[in-house]
Amino acid sequence: MPLPKIADARKLNAEELAEEILAAKRKLFELRFQQATRRLEKNHEFKHTRHRLAQLLTVERERELTAQSSEEE
């Protein structure tokens, strides 16, 4: 399974982006829980989920900075 592309995250609107961020955080929690109870089978899911969360947060921050710079002008 390849890592998700940031272009996919940039296509999302603000509401979808917030939902995706929440879903990624929830999935990380579930993965940590599975690891603690020794039920985790796919260790690579940590990497993929953290990567996706970082992409989503980056896109969110880019949008904040763009909105902030447009307000200043």
PDB file of N, CA, C and O in Angstrom:
ATOM      1  N   MET A   1       0.843  -1.181   0.000  1.00  0.00           N
ATOM      2  CA  MET A   1       0.000   0.000   0.000  1.00  0.00           C
ATOM      3  C   MET A   1       0.887   1.242   0.000  1.00  0.00           C
ATOM      4  O   MET A   1       1.665   1.458   0.922  1.00  0.00           O
ATOM      5  N   PRO A   2       0.798   2.062  -1.037  1.00  0.00           N
ATOM      6  CA  PRO A   2       1.639   3.264  -1.092  1.00  0.00           C
ATOM      7  C   PRO A   2       1.154   4.326  -0.119  1.00  0.00           C
ATOM      8  O   PRO A   2      -0.011   4.333   0.291  1.00  0.00           O
ATOM      9  N   LEU A   3       2.055   5.209   0.231  1.00  0.00           N
ATOM     10  CA  LEU A   3       1.696   6.313   1.106  1.00  0.00           C
ATOM     11  C   LEU A   3       0.762   7.257   0.374  1.00  0.00           C
ATOM     12  O   LEU A   3       0.858   7.435  -0.843  1.00  0.00           O
ATOM     13  N   PRO A   4      -0.158   7.902   1.093  1.00  0.00           N
ATOM     14  CA  PRO A   4      -1.087   8.823   0.445  1.00  0.00           C
ATOM     15  C   PRO A   4      -0.366  10.073  -0.071  1.00  0.00           C
ATOM     16  O   PRO A   4       0.653  10.480   0.476  1.00  0.00           O
ATOM     17  N   LYS A   5      -0.914  10.664  -1.098  1.00  0.00           N
ATOM     18  CA  LYS A   5      -0.330  11.852  -1.714  1.00  0.00           C
ATOM     19  C   LYS A   5      -0.936  13.112  -1.104  1.00  0.00           C
ATOM     20  O   LYS A   5      -2.115  13.149  -0.770  1.00  0.00           O
ATOM     21  N   ILE A   6      -0.114  14.146  -0.998  1.00  0.00           N
ATOM     22  CA  ILE A   6      -0.583  15.402  -0.419  1.00  0.00           C
ATOM     23  C   ILE A   6      -1.570  16.101  -1.352  1.00  0.00           C
ATOM     24  O   ILE A   6      -2.412  16.874  -0.903  1.00  0.00           O
ATOM     25  N   ALA A   7      -1.499  15.810  -2.630  1.00  0.00           N
ATOM     26  CA  ALA A   7      -2.441  16.413  -3.578  1.00  0.00           C
ATOM     27  C   ALA A   7      -3.875  16.016  -3.231  1.00  0.00           C
ATOM     28  O   ALA A   7      -4.806  16.813  -3.408  1.00  0.00           O
ATOM     29  N   ASP A   8      -4.043  14.800  -2.719  1.00  0.00           N
ATOM     30  CA  ASP A   8      -5.384  14.367  -2.307  1.00  0.00           C
ATOM     31  C   ASP A   8      -5.882  15.206  -1.134  1.00  0.00           C
ATOM     32  O   ASP A   8      -7.063  15.537  -1.059  1.00  0.00           O
ATOM     33  N   ALA A   9      -4.986  15.542  -0.215  1.00  0.00           N
ATOM     34  CA  ALA A   9      -5.371  16.354   0.946  1.00  0.00           C
ATOM     35  C   ALA A   9      -5.698  17.778   0.525  1.00  0.00           C
ATOM     36  O   ALA A   9      -6.573  18.420   1.109  1.00  0.00           O
ATOM     37  N   ARG A  10      -5.007  18.283  -0.471  1.00  0.00           N
ATOM     38  CA  ARG A  10      -5.246  19.658  -0.918  1.00  0.00           C
ATOM     39  C   ARG A  10      -6.584  19.804  -1.636  1.00  0.00           C
ATOM     40  O   ARG A  10      -7.110  20.907  -1.745  1.00  0.00           O
ATOM     41  N   LYS A  11      -7.147  18.714  -2.118  1.00  0.00           N
ATOM     42  CA  LYS A  11      -8.432  18.762  -2.817  1.00  0.00           C
ATOM     43  C   LYS A  11      -9.612  18.870  -1.857  1.00  0.00           C
ATOM     44  O   LYS A  11     -10.706  19.200  -2.268  1.00  0.00           O
ATOM     45  N   LEU A  12      -9.377  18.583  -0.581  1.00  0.00           N
ATOM     46  CA  LEU A  12     -10.458  18.589   0.402  1.00  0.00           C
ATOM     47  C   LEU A  12     -10.843  20.014   0.787  1.00  0.00           C
ATOM     48  O   LEU A  12      -9.990  20.896   0.839  1.00  0.00           O
ATOM     49  N   ASN A  13     -12.122  20.215   1.099  1.00  0.00           N
ATOM     50  CA  ASN A  13     -12.529  21.520   1.610  1.00  0.00           C
ATOM     51  C   ASN A  13     -12.255  21.553   3.114  1.00  0.00           C
ATOM     52  O   ASN A  13     -11.834  20.548   3.697  1.00  0.00           O
ATOM     53  N   ALA A  14     -12.492  22.669   3.749  1.00  0.00           N
ATOM     54  CA  ALA A  14     -12.125  22.854   5.155  1.00  0.00           C
ATOM     55  C   ALA A  14     -12.838  21.866   6.073  1.00  0.00           C
ATOM     56  O   ALA A  14     -12.242  21.324   7.010  1.00  0.00           O
ATOM     57  N   GLU A  15     -14.102  21.620   5.809  1.00  0.00           N
ATOM     58  CA  GLU A  15     -14.875  20.713   6.656  1.00  0.00           C
ATOM     59  C   GLU A  15     -14.376  19.274   6.519  1.00  0.00           C
ATOM     60  O   GLU A  15     -14.195  18.569   7.521  1.00  0.00           O
ATOM     61  N   GLU A  16     -14.137  18.842   5.286  1.00  0.00           N
ATOM     62  CA  GLU A  16     -13.625  17.495   5.048  1.00  0.00           C
ATOM     63  C   GLU A  16     -12.235  17.331   5.651  1.00  0.00           C
ATOM     64  O   GLU A  16     -11.909  16.269   6.187  1.00  0.00           O
ATOM     65  N   LEU A  17     -11.427  18.377   5.562  1.00  0.00           N
ATOM     66  CA  LEU A  17     -10.079  18.346   6.116  1.00  0.00           C
ATOM     67  C   LEU A  17     -10.127  18.138   7.628  1.00  0.00           C
ATOM     68  O   LEU A  17      -9.395  17.302   8.172  1.00  0.00           O
ATOM     69  N   ALA A  18     -10.998  18.861   8.298  1.00  0.00           N
ATOM     70  CA  ALA A  18     -11.140  18.707   9.748  1.00  0.00           C
ATOM     71  C   ALA A  18     -11.594  17.297  10.111  1.00  0.00           C
ATOM     72  O   ALA A  18     -11.107  16.700  11.078  1.00  0.00           O
ATOM     73  N   GLU A  19     -12.515  16.746   9.327  1.00  0.00           N
ATOM     74  CA  GLU A  19     -12.993  15.385   9.569  1.00  0.00           C
ATOM     75  C   GLU A  19     -11.872  14.368   9.372  1.00  0.00           C
ATOM     76  O   GLU A  19     -11.747  13.420  10.154  1.00  0.00           O
ATOM     77  N   GLU A  20     -11.086  14.552   8.332  1.00  0.00           N
ATOM     78  CA  GLU A  20      -9.976  13.641   8.056  1.00  0.00           C
ATOM     79  C   GLU A  20      -8.927  13.694   9.165  1.00  0.00           C
ATOM     80  O   GLU A  20      -8.370  12.665   9.549  1.00  0.00           O
ATOM     81  N   ILE A  21      -8.640  14.892   9.668  1.00  0.00           N
ATOM     82  CA  ILE A  21      -7.673  15.036  10.760  1.00  0.00           C
ATOM     83  C   ILE A  21      -8.170  14.287  11.989  1.00  0.00           C
ATOM     84  O   ILE A  21      -7.421  13.541  12.625  1.00  0.00           O
ATOM     85  N   LEU A  22      -9.434  14.469  12.306  1.00  0.00           N
ATOM     86  CA  LEU A  22     -10.018  13.789  13.451  1.00  0.00           C
ATOM     87  C   LEU A  22      -9.985  12.272  13.268  1.00  0.00           C
ATOM     88  O   LEU A  22      -9.658  11.531  14.205  1.00  0.00           O
ATOM     89  N   ALA A  23     -10.280  11.815  12.068  1.00  0.00           N
ATOM     90  CA  ALA A  23     -10.276  10.381  11.786  1.00  0.00           C
ATOM     91  C   ALA A  23      -8.864   9.802  11.902  1.00  0.00           C
ATOM     92  O   ALA A  23      -8.684   8.698  12.431  1.00  0.00           O
ATOM     93  N   ALA A  24      -7.866  10.540  11.439  1.00  0.00           N
ATOM     94  CA  ALA A  24      -6.489  10.060  11.524  1.00  0.00           C
ATOM     95  C   ALA A  24      -6.030   9.987  12.978  1.00  0.00           C
ATOM     96  O   ALA A  24      -5.366   9.025  13.382  1.00  0.00           O
ATOM     97  N   LYS A  25      -6.393  10.976  13.777  1.00  0.00           N
ATOM     98  CA  LYS A  25      -6.037  10.949  15.195  1.00  0.00           C
ATOM     99  C   LYS A  25      -6.721   9.785  15.905  1.00  0.00           C
ATOM    100  O   LYS A  25      -6.119   9.117  16.742  1.00  0.00           O
ATOM    101  N   ARG A  26      -7.974   9.554  15.550  1.00  0.00           N
ATOM    102  CA  ARG A  26      -8.719   8.437  16.143  1.00  0.00           C
ATOM    103  C   ARG A  26      -8.073   7.104  15.764  1.00  0.00           C
ATOM    104  O   ARG A  26      -7.934   6.208  16.595  1.00  0.00           O
ATOM    105  N   LYS A  27      -7.642   6.991  14.501  1.00  0.00           N
ATOM    106  CA  LYS A  27      -7.018   5.747  14.042  1.00  0.00           C
ATOM    107  C   LYS A  27      -5.685   5.518  14.753  1.00  0.00           C
ATOM    108  O   LYS A  27      -5.366   4.382  15.125  1.00  0.00           O
ATOM    109  N   LEU A  28      -4.909   6.580  14.959  1.00  0.00           N
ATOM    110  CA  LEU A  28      -3.665   6.435  15.705  1.00  0.00           C
ATOM    111  C   LEU A  28      -3.934   5.950  17.127  1.00  0.00           C
ATOM    112  O   LEU A  28      -3.196   5.107  17.645  1.00  0.00           O
ATOM    113  N   PHE A  29      -4.970   6.479  17.748  1.00  0.00           N
ATOM    114  CA  PHE A  29      -5.334   6.022  19.085  1.00  0.00           C
ATOM    115  C   PHE A  29      -5.661   4.537  19.076  1.00  0.00           C
ATOM    116  O   PHE A  29      -5.195   3.771  19.926  1.00  0.00           O
ATOM    117  N   GLU A  30      -6.461   4.122  18.101  1.00  0.00           N
ATOM    118  CA  GLU A  30      -6.841   2.710  17.998  1.00  0.00           C
ATOM    119  C   GLU A  30      -5.623   1.828  17.751  1.00  0.00           C
ATOM    120  O   GLU A  30      -5.523   0.732  18.316  1.00  0.00           O
ATOM    121  N   LEU A  31      -4.701   2.288  16.921  1.00  0.00           N
ATOM    122  CA  LEU A  31      -3.484   1.510  16.658  1.00  0.00           C
ATOM    123  C   LEU A  31      -2.636   1.372  17.919  1.00  0.00           C
ATOM    124  O   LEU A  31      -2.103   0.297  18.199  1.00  0.00           O
ATOM    125  N   ARG A  32      -2.518   2.463  18.678  1.00  0.00           N
ATOM    126  CA  ARG A  32      -1.768   2.385  19.936  1.00  0.00           C
ATOM    127  C   ARG A  32      -2.435   1.425  20.915  1.00  0.00           C
ATOM    128  O   ARG A  32      -1.773   0.667  21.620  1.00  0.00           O
ATOM    129  N   PHE A  33      -3.759   1.448  20.938  1.00  0.00           N
ATOM    130  CA  PHE A  33      -4.508   0.552  21.809  1.00  0.00           C
ATOM    131  C   PHE A  33      -4.284  -0.899  21.397  1.00  0.00           C
ATOM    132  O   PHE A  33      -4.058  -1.771  22.248  1.00  0.00           O
ATOM    133  N   GLN A  34      -4.335  -1.169  20.102  1.00  0.00           N
ATOM    134  CA  GLN A  34      -4.099  -2.528  19.605  1.00  0.00           C
ATOM    135  C   GLN A  34      -2.681  -2.990  19.916  1.00  0.00           C
ATOM    136  O   GLN A  34      -2.457  -4.151  20.260  1.00  0.00           O
ATOM    137  N   GLN A  35      -1.737  -2.079  19.808  1.00  0.00           N
ATOM    138  CA  GLN A  35      -0.356  -2.433  20.098  1.00  0.00           C
ATOM    139  C   GLN A  35      -0.183  -2.774  21.583  1.00  0.00           C
ATOM    140  O   GLN A  35       0.514  -3.722  21.929  1.00  0.00           O
ATOM    141  N   ALA A  36      -0.842  -2.009  22.435  1.00  0.00           N
ATOM    142  CA  ALA A  36      -0.739  -2.239  23.873  1.00  0.00           C
ATOM    143  C   ALA A  36      -1.361  -3.573  24.277  1.00  0.00           C
ATOM    144  O   ALA A  36      -0.889  -4.224  25.207  1.00  0.00           O
ATOM    145  N   THR A  37      -2.410  -3.973  23.572  1.00  0.00           N
ATOM    146  CA  THR A  37      -3.064  -5.237  23.885  1.00  0.00           C
ATOM    147  C   THR A  37      -2.534  -6.379  23.030  1.00  0.00           C
ATOM    148  O   THR A  37      -3.104  -7.471  23.046  1.00  0.00           O
ATOM    149  N   ARG A  38      -1.494  -6.114  22.301  1.00  0.00           N
ATOM    150  CA  ARG A  38      -0.808  -7.112  21.457  1.00  0.00           C
ATOM    151  C   ARG A  38      -1.714  -7.732  20.392  1.00  0.00           C
ATOM    152  O   ARG A  38      -1.628  -8.916  20.091  1.00  0.00           O
ATOM    153  N   ARG A  39      -2.586  -6.918  19.834  1.00  0.00           N
ATOM    154  CA  ARG A  39      -3.454  -7.378  18.757  1.00  0.00           C
ATOM    155  C   ARG A  39      -3.098  -6.734  17.421  1.00  0.00           C
ATOM    156  O   ARG A  39      -3.751  -6.992  16.421  1.00  0.00           O
ATOM    157  N   LEU A  40      -2.072  -5.905  17.409  1.00  0.00           N
ATOM    158  CA  LEU A  40      -1.703  -5.194  16.184  1.00  0.00           C
ATOM    159  C   LEU A  40      -0.981  -6.139  15.236  1.00  0.00           C
ATOM    160  O   LEU A  40       0.007  -6.765  15.603  1.00  0.00           O
ATOM    161  N   GLU A  41      -1.486  -6.252  14.021  1.00  0.00           N
ATOM    162  CA  GLU A  41      -0.888  -7.139  13.038  1.00  0.00           C
ATOM    163  C   GLU A  41      -0.117  -6.371  11.957  1.00  0.00           C
ATOM    164  O   GLU A  41       0.854  -6.876  11.429  1.00  0.00           O
ATOM    165  N   LYS A  42      -0.562  -5.173  11.647  1.00  0.00           N
ATOM    166  CA  LYS A  42       0.052  -4.406  10.562  1.00  0.00           C
ATOM    167  C   LYS A  42       0.783  -3.202  11.140  1.00  0.00           C
ATOM    168  O   LYS A  42       0.219  -2.125  11.297  1.00  0.00           O
ATOM    169  N   ASN A  43       2.056  -3.368  11.446  1.00  0.00           N
ATOM    170  CA  ASN A  43       2.839  -2.299  12.047  1.00  0.00           C
ATOM    171  C   ASN A  43       3.019  -1.116  11.121  1.00  0.00           C
ATOM    172  O   ASN A  43       3.193   0.007  11.586  1.00  0.00           O
ATOM    173  N   HIS A  44       2.982  -1.341   9.825  1.00  0.00           N
ATOM    174  CA  HIS A  44       3.166  -0.255   8.862  1.00  0.00           C
ATOM    175  C   HIS A  44       2.028   0.758   8.915  1.00  0.00           C
ATOM    176  O   HIS A  44       2.171   1.879   8.431  1.00  0.00           O
ATOM    177  N   GLU A  45       0.901   0.381   9.505  1.00  0.00           N
ATOM    178  CA  GLU A  45      -0.224   1.309   9.603  1.00  0.00           C
ATOM    179  C   GLU A  45       0.141   2.551  10.405  1.00  0.00           C
ATOM    180  O   GLU A  45      -0.369   3.636  10.149  1.00  0.00           O
ATOM    181  N   PHE A  46       1.044   2.414  11.386  1.00  0.00           N
ATOM    182  CA  PHE A  46       1.505   3.577  12.149  1.00  0.00           C
ATOM    183  C   PHE A  46       2.145   4.600  11.218  1.00  0.00           C
ATOM    184  O   PHE A  46       1.824   5.786  11.268  1.00  0.00           O
ATOM    185  N   LYS A  47       3.042   4.128  10.384  1.00  0.00           N
ATOM    186  CA  LYS A  47       3.759   5.028   9.473  1.00  0.00           C
ATOM    187  C   LYS A  47       2.785   5.711   8.516  1.00  0.00           C
ATOM    188  O   LYS A  47       2.853   6.925   8.322  1.00  0.00           O
ATOM    189  N   HIS A  48       1.898   4.948   7.940  1.00  0.00           N
ATOM    190  CA  HIS A  48       0.951   5.507   6.977  1.00  0.00           C
ATOM    191  C   HIS A  48       0.020   6.528   7.628  1.00  0.00           C
ATOM    192  O   HIS A  48      -0.245   7.590   7.058  1.00  0.00           O
ATOM    193  N   THR A  49      -0.451   6.213   8.814  1.00  0.00           N
ATOM    194  CA  THR A  49      -1.387   7.111   9.483  1.00  0.00           C
ATOM    195  C   THR A  49      -0.697   8.379   9.948  1.00  0.00           C
ATOM    196  O   THR A  49      -1.241   9.478   9.804  1.00  0.00           O
ATOM    197  N   ARG A  50       0.505   8.255  10.500  1.00  0.00           N
ATOM    198  CA  ARG A  50       1.249   9.447  10.927  1.00  0.00           C
ATOM    199  C   ARG A  50       1.592  10.320   9.730  1.00  0.00           C
ATOM    200  O   ARG A  50       1.513  11.556   9.795  1.00  0.00           O
ATOM    201  N   HIS A  51       1.954   9.697   8.616  1.00  0.00           N
ATOM    202  CA  HIS A  51       2.272  10.424   7.387  1.00  0.00           C
ATOM    203  C   HIS A  51       1.043  11.193   6.898  1.00  0.00           C
ATOM    204  O   HIS A  51       1.126  12.377   6.541  1.00  0.00           O
ATOM    205  N   ARG A  52      -0.094  10.522   6.889  1.00  0.00           N
ATOM    206  CA  ARG A  52      -1.340  11.154   6.433  1.00  0.00           C
ATOM    207  C   ARG A  52      -1.724  12.315   7.350  1.00  0.00           C
ATOM    208  O   ARG A  52      -2.120  13.384   6.885  1.00  0.00           O
ATOM    209  N   LEU A  53      -1.587  12.113   8.669  1.00  0.00           N
ATOM    210  CA  LEU A  53      -1.910  13.170   9.615  1.00  0.00           C
ATOM    211  C   LEU A  53      -1.003  14.376   9.408  1.00  0.00           C
ATOM    212  O   LEU A  53      -1.456  15.518   9.424  1.00  0.00           O
ATOM    213  N   ALA A  54       0.262  14.141   9.182  1.00  0.00           N
ATOM    214  CA  ALA A  54       1.202  15.237   8.942  1.00  0.00           C
ATOM    215  C   ALA A  54       0.823  16.003   7.680  1.00  0.00           C
ATOM    216  O   ALA A  54       0.878  17.236   7.651  1.00  0.00           O
ATOM    217  N   GLN A  55       0.422  15.293   6.641  1.00  0.00           N
ATOM    218  CA  GLN A  55      -0.005  15.948   5.408  1.00  0.00           C
ATOM    219  C   GLN A  55      -1.232  16.822   5.657  1.00  0.00           C
ATOM    220  O   GLN A  55      -1.295  17.969   5.204  1.00  0.00           O
ATOM    221  N   LEU A  56      -2.196  16.281   6.358  1.00  0.00           N
ATOM    222  CA  LEU A  56      -3.431  17.018   6.616  1.00  0.00           C
ATOM    223  C   LEU A  56      -3.170  18.262   7.455  1.00  0.00           C
ATOM    224  O   LEU A  56      -3.698  19.338   7.166  1.00  0.00           O
ATOM    225  N   LEU A  57      -2.334  18.126   8.472  1.00  0.00           N
ATOM    226  CA  LEU A  57      -2.017  19.279   9.309  1.00  0.00           C
ATOM    227  C   LEU A  57      -1.215  20.325   8.537  1.00  0.00           C
ATOM    228  O   LEU A  57      -1.379  21.525   8.750  1.00  0.00           O
ATOM    229  N   THR A  58      -0.376  19.877   7.625  1.00  0.00           N
ATOM    230  CA  THR A  58       0.395  20.797   6.788  1.00  0.00           C
ATOM    231  C   THR A  58      -0.536  21.604   5.887  1.00  0.00           C
ATOM    232  O   THR A  58      -0.392  22.822   5.766  1.00  0.00           O
ATOM    233  N   VAL A  59      -1.481  20.935   5.266  1.00  0.00           N
ATOM    234  CA  VAL A  59      -2.436  21.621   4.392  1.00  0.00           C
ATOM    235  C   VAL A  59      -3.261  22.615   5.203  1.00  0.00           C
ATOM    236  O   VAL A  59      -3.496  23.750   4.768  1.00  0.00           O
ATOM    237  N   GLU A  60      -3.675  22.205   6.399  1.00  0.00           N
ATOM    238  CA  GLU A  60      -4.447  23.107   7.261  1.00  0.00           C
ATOM    239  C   GLU A  60      -3.631  24.351   7.605  1.00  0.00           C
ATOM    240  O   GLU A  60      -4.123  25.473   7.531  1.00  0.00           O
ATOM    241  N   ARG A  61      -2.370  24.166   7.935  1.00  0.00           N
ATOM    242  CA  ARG A  61      -1.501  25.292   8.284  1.00  0.00           C
ATOM    243  C   ARG A  61      -1.247  26.186   7.070  1.00  0.00           C
ATOM    244  O   ARG A  61      -1.210  27.412   7.192  1.00  0.00           O
ATOM    245  N   GLU A  62      -1.062  25.592   5.907  1.00  0.00           N
ATOM    246  CA  GLU A  62      -0.873  26.383   4.681  1.00  0.00           C
ATOM    247  C   GLU A  62      -2.077  27.291   4.454  1.00  0.00           C
ATOM    248  O   GLU A  62      -1.918  28.460   4.094  1.00  0.00           O
ATOM    249  N   ARG A  63      -3.254  26.747   4.661  1.00  0.00           N
ATOM    250  CA  ARG A  63      -4.473  27.533   4.455  1.00  0.00           C
ATOM    251  C   ARG A  63      -4.583  28.651   5.484  1.00  0.00           C
ATOM    252  O   ARG A  63      -5.033  29.755   5.160  1.00  0.00           O
ATOM    253  N   GLU A  64      -4.185  28.384   6.727  1.00  0.00           N
ATOM    254  CA  GLU A  64      -4.201  29.420   7.759  1.00  0.00           C
ATOM    255  C   GLU A  64      -3.253  30.559   7.385  1.00  0.00           C
ATOM    256  O   GLU A  64      -3.599  31.729   7.512  1.00  0.00           O
ATOM    257  N   LEU A  65      -2.058  30.202   6.937  1.00  0.00           N
ATOM    258  CA  LEU A  65      -1.073  31.210   6.564  1.00  0.00           C
ATOM    259  C   LEU A  65      -1.519  32.013   5.356  1.00  0.00           C
ATOM    260  O   LEU A  65      -1.293  33.234   5.287  1.00  0.00           O
ATOM    261  N   THR A  66      -2.149  31.354   4.401  1.00  0.00           N
ATOM    262  CA  THR A  66      -2.649  32.056   3.223  1.00  0.00           C
ATOM    263  C   THR A  66      -3.744  33.032   3.611  1.00  0.00           C
ATOM    264  O   THR A  66      -3.762  34.170   3.141  1.00  0.00           O
ATOM    265  N   ALA A  67      -4.644  32.599   4.467  1.00  0.00           N
ATOM    266  CA  ALA A  67      -5.733  33.486   4.911  1.00  0.00           C
ATOM    267  C   ALA A  67      -5.168  34.654   5.716  1.00  0.00           C
ATOM    268  O   ALA A  67      -5.604  35.794   5.565  1.00  0.00           O
ATOM    269  N   GLN A  68      -4.174  34.385   6.522  1.00  0.00           N
ATOM    270  CA  GLN A  68      -3.564  35.438   7.347  1.00  0.00           C
ATOM    271  C   GLN A  68      -2.834  36.452   6.472  1.00  0.00           C
ATOM    272  O   GLN A  68      -2.941  37.659   6.697  1.00  0.00           O
ATOM    273  N   SER A  69      -2.111  35.991   5.472  1.00  0.00           N
ATOM    274  CA  SER A  69      -1.379  36.912   4.616  1.00  0.00           C
ATOM    275  C   SER A  69      -2.327  37.740   3.741  1.00  0.00           C
ATOM    276  O   SER A  69      -2.066  38.897   3.446  1.00  0.00           O
ATOM    277  N   SER A  70      -3.456  37.150   3.350  1.00  0.00           N
ATOM    278  CA  SER A  70      -4.427  37.908   2.544  1.00  0.00           C
ATOM    279  C   SER A  70      -5.127  38.973   3.404  1.00  0.00           C
ATOM    280  O   SER A  70      -5.506  40.008   2.892  1.00  0.00           O
ATOM    281  N   GLU A  71      -5.281  38.714   4.687  1.00  0.00           N
ATOM    282  CA  GLU A  71      -5.875  39.711   5.581  1.00  0.00           C
ATOM    283  C   GLU A  71      -4.938  40.888   5.796  1.00  0.00           C
ATOM    284  O   GLU A  71      -5.379  42.029   5.919  1.00  0.00           O
ATOM    285  N   GLU A  72      -3.656  40.631   5.851  1.00  0.00           N
ATOM    286  CA  GLU A  72      -2.677  41.681   6.088  1.00  0.00           C
ATOM    287  C   GLU A  72      -2.545  42.616   4.892  1.00  0.00           C
ATOM    288  O   GLU A  72      -2.206  43.778   5.046  1.00  0.00           O
ATOM    289  N   GLU A  73      -2.814  42.111   3.716  1.00  0.00           N
ATOM    290  CA  GLU A  73      -2.670  42.933   2.502  1.00  0.00           C
ATOM    291  C   GLU A  73      -3.839  43.785   2.265  1.00  0.00           C
ATOM    292  O   GLU A  73      -4.470  44.499   2.663  1.00  0.00           O
TER     293      GLU A  73
END
